mmCIF file of C-alpha atoms in Angstrom:
data_model
loop_
_atom_site.group_PDB
_atom_site.id
_atom_site.type_symbol
_atom_site.label_atom_id
_atom_site.label_comp_id
_atom_site.label_asym_id
_atom_site.label_seq_id
_atom_site.Cartn_x
_atom_site.Cartn_y
_atom_site.Cartn_z
ATOM 1 C CA SER A 1 0.016 -0.036 0.067
ATOM 2 C CA GLY A 2 1.421 3.299 -0.911
ATOM 3 C CA ALA A 3 2.620 5.598 1.605
ATOM 4 C CA MET A 4 0.104 8.232 0.187
ATOM 5 C CA GLY A 5 -2.757 6.409 0.424
ATOM 6 C CA LYS A 6 -3.418 6.398 -3.147
ATOM 7 C CA LEU A 7 -7.510 7.037 -4.292
ATOM 8 C CA GLN A 8 -7.966 3.885 -5.704
ATOM 9 C CA SER A 9 -10.619 3.958 -8.536
ATOM 10 C CA LYS A 10 -13.066 1.750 -7.069
ATOM 11 C CA ILE A 11 -16.277 3.382 -6.796
ATOM 12 C CA SER A 12 -18.928 2.405 -4.783
ATOM 13 C CA PHE A 13 -22.092 4.100 -4.764
ATOM 14 C CA HIS A 14 -23.542 4.725 -1.185
ATOM 15 C CA THR A 15 -26.268 6.987 -2.244
ATOM 16 C CA THR A 16 -28.741 6.604 0.765
ATOM 17 C CA LYS A 17 -28.965 8.096 4.645
ATOM 18 C CA TYR A 18 -30.474 5.462 6.709
ATOM 19 C CA ARG A 19 -32.876 7.523 9.583
ATOM 20 C CA ALA A 20 -33.305 6.351 12.632
ATOM 21 C CA ASP A 21 -36.955 4.980 11.580
ATOM 22 C CA GLY A 22 -35.279 2.790 9.526
ATOM 23 C CA SER A 23 -36.637 4.704 6.373
ATOM 24 C CA VAL A 24 -34.116 5.516 3.821
ATOM 25 C CA GLU A 25 -33.179 9.173 2.078
ATOM 26 C CA GLU A 26 -31.815 9.625 -1.345
ATOM 27 C CA THR A 27 -28.867 11.993 -1.023
ATOM 28 C CA GLY A 28 -29.024 13.373 -4.368
ATOM 29 C CA PRO A 29 -25.871 13.475 -6.631
ATOM 30 C CA VAL A 30 -24.111 10.151 -5.989
ATOM 31 C CA ARG A 31 -21.355 10.921 -3.740
ATOM 32 C CA ALA A 32 -18.793 7.900 -3.626
ATOM 33 C CA VAL A 33 -17.298 6.538 -0.601
ATOM 34 C CA GLN A 34 -13.485 7.399 -1.173
ATOM 35 C CA GLN A 35 -11.657 3.834 -0.985
ATOM 36 C CA HIS A 36 -7.972 4.612 -0.028
ATOM 37 C CA SER A 37 -5.419 1.716 0.437
ATOM 38 C CA PRO A 38 -6.167 -0.430 3.273
ATOM 39 C CA VAL A 39 -4.041 0.641 6.367
ATOM 40 C CA HIS A 40 -4.065 -2.875 7.710
ATOM 41 C CA THR A 41 -4.132 -6.383 5.951
ATOM 42 C CA ASP A 42 -6.331 -7.835 7.999
ATOM 43 C CA ALA A 43 -9.068 -7.547 11.022
ATOM 44 C CA VAL A 44 -8.548 -3.697 12.500
ATOM 45 C CA ALA A 45 -8.990 -4.407 16.495
ATOM 46 C CA SER A 46 -8.797 -0.607 17.906
ATOM 47 C CA VAL A 47 -8.611 2.663 16.844
ATOM 48 C CA ALA A 48 -8.218 5.975 18.690
ATOM 49 C CA ALA A 49 -8.220 9.897 17.974
ATOM 50 C CA LEU A 50 -4.747 11.747 17.837
ATOM 51 C CA LYS A 51 -5.006 15.654 17.861
ATOM 52 C CA PRO A 52 -6.084 17.447 15.289
ATOM 53 C CA ASP A 53 -6.664 14.661 12.411
ATOM 54 C CA LEU A 54 -4.520 11.854 12.954
ATOM 55 C CA CYS A 55 -5.594 8.441 14.122
ATOM 56 C CA VAL A 56 -3.390 5.525 15.488
ATOM 57 C CA SER A 57 -4.931 1.525 14.888
ATOM 58 C CA GLY A 58 -3.944 -1.839 15.571
ATOM 59 C CA GLY A 59 -4.834 -5.344 14.940
ATOM 60 C CA ARG A 60 -4.572 -8.694 13.474
ATOM 61 C CA ASP A 61 -1.591 -7.735 11.346
ATOM 62 C CA LYS A 62 0.515 -6.934 14.373
ATOM 63 C CA SER A 63 1.411 -3.517 13.489
ATOM 64 C CA VAL A 64 0.325 0.019 14.680
ATOM 65 C CA ALA A 65 -0.458 2.753 12.195
ATOM 66 C CA VAL A 66 -0.639 6.303 12.560
ATOM 67 C CA CYS A 67 -2.449 8.068 9.504
ATOM 68 C CA SER A 68 -4.175 11.074 8.755
ATOM 69 C CA TRP A 69 -7.984 10.331 8.555
ATOM 70 C CA ARG A 70 -8.796 12.928 6.097
ATOM 71 C CA SER A 71 -6.609 11.604 3.275
ATOM 72 C CA GLY A 72 -5.911 7.600 4.762
ATOM 73 C CA ALA A 73 -2.271 8.481 4.323
ATOM 74 C CA VAL A 74 -0.226 6.514 6.339
ATOM 75 C CA LEU A 75 2.226 8.407 8.561
ATOM 76 C CA GLN A 76 4.137 6.020 10.540
ATOM 77 C CA ARG A 77 4.121 2.356 11.502
ATOM 78 C CA PHE A 78 5.254 0.654 14.443
ATOM 79 C CA ILE A 79 6.168 -2.975 14.201
ATOM 80 C CA GLY A 80 7.346 -4.859 17.248
ATOM 81 C CA HIS A 81 4.267 -6.766 18.724
ATOM 82 C CA GLU A 82 4.675 -10.578 18.432
ATOM 83 C CA ARG A 83 0.930 -11.218 18.470
ATOM 84 C CA GLU A 84 -1.926 -9.301 17.400
ATOM 85 C CA VAL A 85 -2.860 -5.738 18.336
ATOM 86 C CA THR A 86 -5.851 -5.609 20.985
ATOM 87 C CA LYS A 87 -5.959 -1.875 21.716
ATOM 88 C CA VAL A 88 -4.218 1.518 21.089
ATOM 89 C CA THR A 89 -4.343 4.737 23.006
ATOM 90 C CA SER A 90 -2.325 7.913 23.177
ATOM 91 C CA ALA A 91 -1.806 10.667 25.940
ATOM 92 C CA LEU A 92 -3.905 13.535 25.403
ATOM 93 C CA ASP A 93 -1.942 16.092 23.253
ATOM 94 C CA SER A 94 1.236 14.317 23.543
ATOM 95 C CA SER A 95 3.495 12.526 20.816
ATOM 96 C CA ARG A 96 3.335 9.217 22.888
ATOM 97 C CA VAL A 97 1.235 6.190 21.819
ATOM 98 C CA PHE A 98 0.525 2.800 23.778
ATOM 99 C CA SER A 99 -0.350 -0.357 22.374
ATOM 100 C CA ALA A 100 -1.540 -3.574 24.030
ATOM 101 C CA SER A 101 -1.512 -6.770 22.519
ATOM 102 C CA ARG A 102 -2.358 -10.655 22.746
ATOM 103 C CA ASP A 103 1.590 -11.166 23.208
ATOM 104 C CA LYS A 104 0.970 -10.021 26.955
ATOM 105 C CA THR A 105 2.893 -6.448 26.495
ATOM 106 C CA VAL A 106 2.193 -3.022 26.224
ATOM 107 C CA LEU A 107 4.543 -0.903 23.910
ATOM 108 C CA MET A 108 4.936 2.638 24.221
ATOM 109 C CA TRP A 109 5.691 4.525 20.595
ATOM 110 C CA GLU A 110 7.171 8.126 19.840
ATOM 111 C CA LEU A 111 5.778 10.176 17.004
ATOM 112 C CA HIS A 112 8.422 10.962 14.641
ATOM 113 C CA ARG A 113 10.752 8.158 16.365
ATOM 114 C CA THR A 114 11.552 5.412 13.915
ATOM 115 C CA SER A 115 13.574 3.200 15.950
ATOM 116 C CA GLY A 116 11.346 0.555 17.771
ATOM 117 C CA PRO A 117 9.207 1.089 20.997
ATOM 118 C CA SER A 118 10.541 3.524 23.506
ATOM 119 C CA GLN A 119 9.080 1.820 26.501
ATOM 120 C CA ARG A 120 8.125 -1.854 27.233
ATOM 121 C CA PHE A 121 5.584 -3.023 30.362
ATOM 122 C CA PRO A 122 5.558 -6.632 30.070
ATOM 123 C CA GLY A 123 3.862 -8.186 33.407
ATOM 124 C CA HIS A 124 0.666 -9.552 32.238
ATOM 125 C CA ASP A 125 0.027 -13.727 32.140
ATOM 126 C CA LEU A 126 -2.311 -13.279 29.592
ATOM 127 C CA VAL A 127 -3.428 -10.919 26.387
ATOM 128 C CA VAL A 128 -3.963 -7.659 27.523
ATOM 129 C CA THR A 129 -7.407 -5.784 26.866
ATOM 130 C CA GLY A 130 -7.196 -2.922 28.518
ATOM 131 C CA LEU A 131 -5.529 0.114 28.383
ATOM 132 C CA ALA A 132 -5.434 3.885 29.809
ATOM 133 C CA VAL A 133 -3.176 6.996 30.232
ATOM 134 C CA SER A 134 -3.547 9.274 33.001
ATOM 135 C CA PRO A 135 -4.954 12.939 32.151
ATOM 136 C CA ASP A 136 -0.973 14.128 33.246
ATOM 137 C CA ALA A 137 -0.190 11.379 30.871
ATOM 138 C CA SER A 138 2.787 10.117 33.736
ATOM 139 C CA GLN A 139 1.057 6.957 34.270
ATOM 140 C CA LEU A 140 -0.536 3.945 32.668
ATOM 141 C CA CYS A 141 -3.085 1.564 33.853
ATOM 142 C CA THR A 142 -3.501 -1.838 31.805
ATOM 143 C CA GLY A 143 -5.692 -4.882 32.552
ATOM 144 C CA SER A 144 -5.789 -8.429 31.142
ATOM 145 C CA ARG A 145 -7.913 -11.733 31.048
ATOM 146 C CA ASP A 146 -5.763 -12.674 33.591
ATOM 147 C CA ASN A 147 -7.950 -10.926 36.202
ATOM 148 C CA THR A 148 -5.109 -7.865 37.189
ATOM 149 C CA VAL A 149 -5.231 -4.272 36.687
ATOM 150 C CA CYS A 150 -1.338 -2.919 36.702
ATOM 151 C CA LYS A 151 -0.307 0.572 37.413
ATOM 152 C CA TRP A 152 2.934 1.669 35.572
ATOM 153 C CA ASP A 153 5.044 4.639 35.138
ATOM 154 C CA ILE A 154 5.299 5.733 32.011
ATOM 155 C CA GLU A 155 8.691 7.259 32.334
ATOM 156 C CA THR A 156 10.515 4.447 34.111
ATOM 157 C CA GLY A 157 8.674 1.250 32.681
ATOM 158 C CA GLU A 158 8.384 0.603 36.679
ATOM 159 C CA CYS A 159 4.696 -1.597 37.675
ATOM 160 C CA LEU A 160 3.537 0.970 40.560
ATOM 161 C CA GLY A 161 1.069 -1.624 41.659
ATOM 162 C CA ARG A 162 -1.011 -4.798 40.710
ATOM 163 C CA THR A 163 -4.094 -5.897 42.051
ATOM 164 C CA ALA A 164 -6.272 -9.000 41.413
ATOM 165 C CA ILE A 165 -10.041 -10.046 41.669
ATOM 166 C CA SER A 166 -11.149 -13.421 41.019
ATOM 167 C CA ARG A 167 -13.005 -13.704 37.616
ATOM 168 C CA ASN A 168 -12.429 -10.375 36.660
ATOM 169 C CA LEU A 169 -11.614 -10.722 32.959
ATOM 170 C CA VAL A 170 -11.124 -7.085 31.989
ATOM 171 C CA THR A 171 -12.422 -6.247 28.521
ATOM 172 C CA HIS A 172 -11.767 -2.269 28.465
ATOM 173 C CA LEU A 173 -10.270 0.311 30.939
ATOM 174 C CA CYS A 174 -10.881 4.489 30.506
ATOM 175 C CA TRP A 175 -9.415 7.006 33.111
ATOM 176 C CA VAL A 176 -11.776 9.485 34.060
ATOM 177 C CA PRO A 177 -10.827 13.031 32.606
ATOM 178 C CA GLY A 178 -9.286 15.197 35.845
ATOM 179 C CA GLU A 179 -9.623 12.194 38.438
ATOM 180 C CA PRO A 180 -7.502 9.733 40.043
ATOM 181 C CA TYR A 181 -10.121 6.867 38.893
ATOM 182 C CA ILE A 182 -10.550 4.422 36.051
ATOM 183 C CA VAL A 183 -13.839 2.816 34.489
ATOM 184 C CA GLN A 184 -13.262 -0.744 33.633
ATOM 185 C CA SER A 185 -15.436 -3.315 32.218
ATOM 186 C CA SER A 186 -15.025 -6.941 32.551
ATOM 187 C CA GLU A 187 -16.367 -10.413 31.499
ATOM 188 C CA ASP A 188 -17.938 -11.144 34.707
ATOM 189 C CA LYS A 189 -20.941 -8.224 33.949
ATOM 190 C CA THR A 190 -19.545 -5.839 35.967
ATOM 191 C CA ILE A 191 -18.673 -2.377 35.739
ATOM 192 C CA ARG A 192 -15.906 -1.416 38.431
ATOM 193 C CA ILE A 193 -14.234 2.323 39.252
ATOM 194 C CA TRP A 194 -10.857 2.124 40.328
ATOM 195 C CA ASP A 195 -9.141 4.750 42.664
ATOM 196 C CA SER A 196 -6.022 4.374 41.074
ATOM 197 C CA ARG A 197 -3.869 5.724 43.971
ATOM 198 C CA GLU A 198 -4.136 2.306 45.880
ATOM 199 C CA LEU A 199 -5.484 0.510 42.821
ATOM 200 C CA LYS A 200 -8.305 -0.282 44.853
ATOM 201 C CA VAL A 201 -11.984 -0.787 43.429
ATOM 202 C CA ALA A 202 -13.763 2.321 44.906
ATOM 203 C CA HIS A 203 -17.420 1.139 43.287
ATOM 204 C CA ALA A 204 -18.694 -1.479 41.466
ATOM 205 C CA PHE A 205 -22.036 -1.148 39.510
ATOM 206 C CA PRO A 206 -24.724 -3.763 40.030
ATOM 207 C CA ALA A 207 -23.969 -6.551 37.381
ATOM 208 C CA LYS A 208 -25.508 -6.618 34.068
ATOM 209 C CA ARG A 209 -26.816 -9.592 32.870
ATOM 210 C CA HIS A 210 -24.393 -9.824 29.830
ATOM 211 C CA ILE A 211 -20.493 -9.873 29.472
ATOM 212 C CA GLN A 212 -19.513 -5.764 29.300
ATOM 213 C CA THR A 213 -17.329 -5.560 26.518
ATOM 214 C CA SER A 214 -16.508 -2.034 26.569
ATOM 215 C CA CYS A 215 -16.578 1.076 28.331
ATOM 216 C CA ALA A 216 -16.026 5.143 28.035
ATOM 217 C CA VAL A 217 -16.182 8.289 29.992
ATOM 218 C CA SER A 218 -17.946 11.479 29.021
ATOM 219 C CA GLN A 219 -15.425 14.765 28.885
ATOM 220 C CA ASP A 220 -17.175 16.235 31.948
ATOM 221 C CA GLY A 221 -16.315 12.839 33.830
ATOM 222 C CA GLN A 222 -19.992 12.643 35.142
ATOM 223 C CA TYR A 223 -21.166 10.018 32.753
ATOM 224 C CA CYS A 224 -19.888 6.677 31.536
ATOM 225 C CA LEU A 225 -21.081 3.941 29.328
ATOM 226 C CA SER A 226 -20.705 0.348 29.066
ATOM 227 C CA CYS A 227 -22.020 -2.465 26.307
ATOM 228 C CA SER A 228 -22.901 -5.172 26.472
ATOM 229 C CA SER A 229 -22.500 -8.497 24.470
ATOM 230 C CA GLY A 230 -25.599 -10.374 23.146
ATOM 231 C CA SER A 231 -27.025 -12.366 20.444
ATOM 232 C CA ALA A 232 -30.436 -12.650 18.520
ATOM 233 C CA GLY A 233 -31.765 -9.694 19.668
ATOM 234 C CA GLU A 234 -31.044 -10.743 23.211
ATOM 235 C CA GLY A 235 -28.780 -8.175 25.358
ATOM 236 C CA GLY A 236 -26.481 -6.026 23.251
ATOM 237 C CA GLU A 237 -27.231 -2.656 24.752
ATOM 238 C CA ALA A 238 -25.351 -0.038 25.881
ATOM 239 C CA THR A 239 -25.978 1.474 29.419
ATOM 240 C CA LEU A 240 -24.979 4.762 30.940
ATOM 241 C CA TRP A 241 -24.471 5.179 34.173
ATOM 242 C CA ASP A 242 -23.991 8.278 36.684
ATOM 243 C CA LEU A 243 -20.106 8.370 38.093
ATOM 244 C CA ARG A 244 -21.289 11.311 40.403
ATOM 245 C CA GLN A 245 -22.334 10.689 44.077
ATOM 246 C CA THR A 246 -25.870 8.945 43.510
ATOM 247 C CA ARG A 247 -23.858 6.538 41.112
ATOM 248 C CA ASP A 248 -26.955 5.230 39.083
ATOM 249 C CA ARG A 249 -27.709 3.064 36.237
ATOM 250 C CA VAL A 250 -29.683 6.002 34.200
ATOM 251 C CA ARG A 251 -30.658 4.752 31.107
ATOM 252 C CA GLU A 252 -30.413 1.863 28.200
ATOM 253 C CA TYR A 253 -30.050 2.129 24.508
ATOM 254 C CA LYS A 254 -31.465 -1.094 22.696
ATOM 255 C CA GLY A 255 -31.546 -1.773 19.036
ATOM 256 C CA HIS A 256 -28.438 -3.762 18.020
ATOM 257 C CA PHE A 257 -29.221 -7.170 17.270
ATOM 258 C CA GLN A 258 -26.062 -8.571 18.452
ATOM 259 C CA THR A 259 -22.905 -8.012 20.637
ATOM 260 C CA THR A 260 -22.062 -4.026 20.965
ATOM 261 C CA THR A 261 -18.324 -3.650 21.378
ATOM 262 C CA ALA A 262 -17.884 0.261 21.516
ATOM 263 C CA CYS A 263 -19.305 3.091 22.733
ATOM 264 C CA VAL A 264 -18.059 6.942 22.678
ATOM 265 C CA PHE A 265 -19.682 9.841 23.729
ATOM 266 C CA LEU A 266 -20.051 12.392 20.997
ATOM 267 C CA PRO A 267 -18.638 15.947 20.776
ATOM 268 C CA ARG A 268 -21.746 18.246 21.248
ATOM 269 C CA GLY A 269 -22.585 19.940 17.842
ATOM 270 C CA PRO A 270 -24.136 23.164 16.882
ATOM 271 C CA ALA A 271 -27.646 21.225 18.036
ATOM 272 C CA LEU A 272 -26.419 21.029 21.339
ATOM 273 C CA THR A 273 -27.805 17.739 21.831
ATOM 274 C CA SER A 274 -25.763 15.318 23.843
ATOM 275 C CA SER A 275 -25.469 11.996 22.010
ATOM 276 C CA ILE A 276 -23.465 8.479 22.033
ATOM 277 C CA ALA A 277 -22.726 6.070 19.418
ATOM 278 C CA THR A 278 -22.404 2.325 19.533
ATOM 279 C CA SER A 279 -21.047 -0.360 17.183
ATOM 280 C CA SER A 280 -21.779 -3.785 17.205
ATOM 281 C CA TYR A 281 -20.997 -7.116 15.739
ATOM 282 C CA ASP A 282 -24.312 -6.739 13.356
ATOM 283 C CA SER A 283 -22.523 -4.384 11.353
ATOM 284 C CA THR A 284 -24.140 -0.716 12.508
ATOM 285 C CA VAL A 285 -23.042 1.861 13.836
ATOM 286 C CA LYS A 286 -25.867 3.729 15.923
ATOM 287 C CA VAL A 287 -25.971 7.451 16.827
ATOM 288 C CA TRP A 288 -28.523 7.943 20.170
ATOM 289 C CA ASN A 289 -30.126 10.746 22.287
ATOM 290 C CA ARG A 290 -27.890 10.531 25.607
ATOM 291 C CA ASP A 291 -30.933 11.884 27.450
ATOM 292 C CA THR A 292 -34.025 10.119 25.973
ATOM 293 C CA GLY A 293 -32.488 6.923 24.777
ATOM 294 C CA ALA A 294 -33.847 7.353 21.190
ATOM 295 C CA CYS A 295 -31.920 6.114 18.283
ATOM 296 C CA LEU A 296 -31.128 9.238 16.061
ATOM 297 C CA ALA A 297 -29.675 7.199 12.923
ATOM 298 C CA THR A 298 -28.402 4.104 12.194
ATOM 299 C CA LEU A 299 -25.362 3.311 9.134
ATOM 300 C CA CYS A 300 -25.427 -0.275 8.134
ATOM 301 C CA LEU A 301 -21.665 -0.814 6.875
ATOM 302 C CA GLU A 302 -22.334 -4.039 4.682
ATOM 303 C CA GLY A 303 -19.793 -6.050 4.322
ATOM 304 C CA SER A 304 -17.881 -5.072 7.078
ATOM 305 C CA GLY A 305 -18.367 -7.963 9.298
ATOM 306 C CA PRO A 306 -17.977 -7.349 13.083
ATOM 307 C CA LEU A 307 -17.121 -3.633 13.926
ATOM 308 C CA ALA A 308 -14.780 -3.569 16.611
ATOM 309 C CA SER A 309 -13.959 0.196 17.897
ATOM 310 C CA LEU A 310 -15.331 3.674 17.669
ATOM 311 C CA ALA A 311 -13.212 7.171 17.747
ATOM 312 C CA ALA A 312 -15.031 10.308 17.803
ATOM 313 C CA CYS A 313 -12.218 12.702 16.067
ATOM 314 C CA ASP A 314 -14.340 15.816 15.724
ATOM 315 C CA ILE A 315 -17.532 17.276 15.904
ATOM 316 C CA SER A 316 -18.561 15.728 12.971
ATOM 317 C CA THR A 317 -16.336 12.626 12.114
ATOM 318 C CA LEU A 318 -16.403 9.035 13.784
ATOM 319 C CA LEU A 319 -14.133 6.547 12.639
ATOM 320 C CA CYS A 320 -15.293 2.893 13.051
ATOM 321 C CA ALA A 321 -12.654 -0.021 13.061
ATOM 322 C CA SER A 322 -14.097 -3.483 11.176
ATOM 323 C CA CYS A 323 -13.217 -7.025 10.823
ATOM 324 C CA ASN A 324 -13.229 -7.256 7.206
ATOM 325 C CA SER A 325 -13.118 -3.632 5.706
ATOM 326 C CA GLY A 326 -10.203 -1.571 7.303
ATOM 327 C CA ILE A 327 -11.288 1.419 8.838
ATOM 328 C CA HIS A 328 -14.542 3.288 8.034
ATOM 329 C CA VAL A 329 -14.604 7.226 8.234
ATOM 330 C CA LEU A 330 -18.113 8.132 9.128
ATOM 331 C CA ARG A 331 -19.782 11.834 8.791
ATOM 332 C CA MET A 332 -22.655 12.941 11.099
ATOM 333 C CA SER A 333 -25.133 15.823 9.976
ATOM 334 C CA ASP A 334 -25.880 17.670 12.634
ATOM 335 C CA HIS A 335 -29.491 18.564 11.845
ATOM 336 C CA ALA A 336 -33.088 18.298 13.217
ATOM 337 C CA ASN A 337 -32.681 14.839 12.400
ATOM 338 C CA PRO A 338 -29.358 13.594 12.498
ATOM 339 C CA ALA A 339 -28.139 11.477 9.557
ATOM 340 C CA LEU A 340 -24.620 9.325 9.487
ATOM 341 C CA GLU A 341 -22.817 8.481 6.223
ATOM 342 C CA GLU A 342 -19.720 7.078 5.483
ATOM 343 C CA VAL A 343 -17.153 9.415 3.425
ATOM 344 C CA ALA A 344 -14.143 7.188 3.181
ATOM 345 C CA VAL A 345 -12.661 3.823 3.816
ATOM 346 C CA PHE A 346 -8.789 3.047 4.481
#
């Protein structure tokens, strides 16, 4: 694949917008989805936004890529993991990128540095499935299917703490902005809030009925989301939880037919509706009104296979990592009745 992400002449005519009620609206003149060279040669497991218009991704091909999501160009590719990459993230406003892998390690990479990882964090016994950087970018928190959560000093690579909880197979971790707390989802159906200072569980929400596959925290640190496994229309919901004193389950977002794999809070657009997005094994991305639970828009990415990860890049751009067809660039129009359309794939 060319480093400039050459625009190929494949034209796929996506001429429709899918509305929340399932109706289809013709969008007028045919706007083709831009097909850039694929950045990964196999399933993409994780994608995260890098400021201002870059993203980092990783997956089954063991590589970590930094791309421009506007052009599809690969700016840097990091090779070093021995098995597939499961999660990628970055420190806010920093040039450091982190990747977790089935090889039981986390690696740190520096943008603009070409030779290998600048730090290694070995210490889990099984695949690393959770990866979160503290808001001040000094500490890293990792979690694994080995039931442990670890805290690391980013500068020295030293493990600062390790806590094991029986049956707590970690599926995802995210740090609460501006707080010493970490939200964690688990295969034991529980969402936990960790205090990073003692690496102890500060709170556990009542267990759900299904495996919790992922979690996210709102920018203001007041809410978190989690999503559920499911099949044949059973389960698959996303859940909004209050992180403030009451710590209630606020509402559920139901509509995916299979396992919901990722959830994100969307930046507020001019319409000022607080909204969230979810992705699923059912190949759809849905946008929801956070406060009413109403589904605002659904986009089916035909042939993409299970969708794995979401990243909100700017006020109208959402990236979605897929098993079969790379990373999709989705645009949200922020009108009275929102729509979601695919604009490019790389």
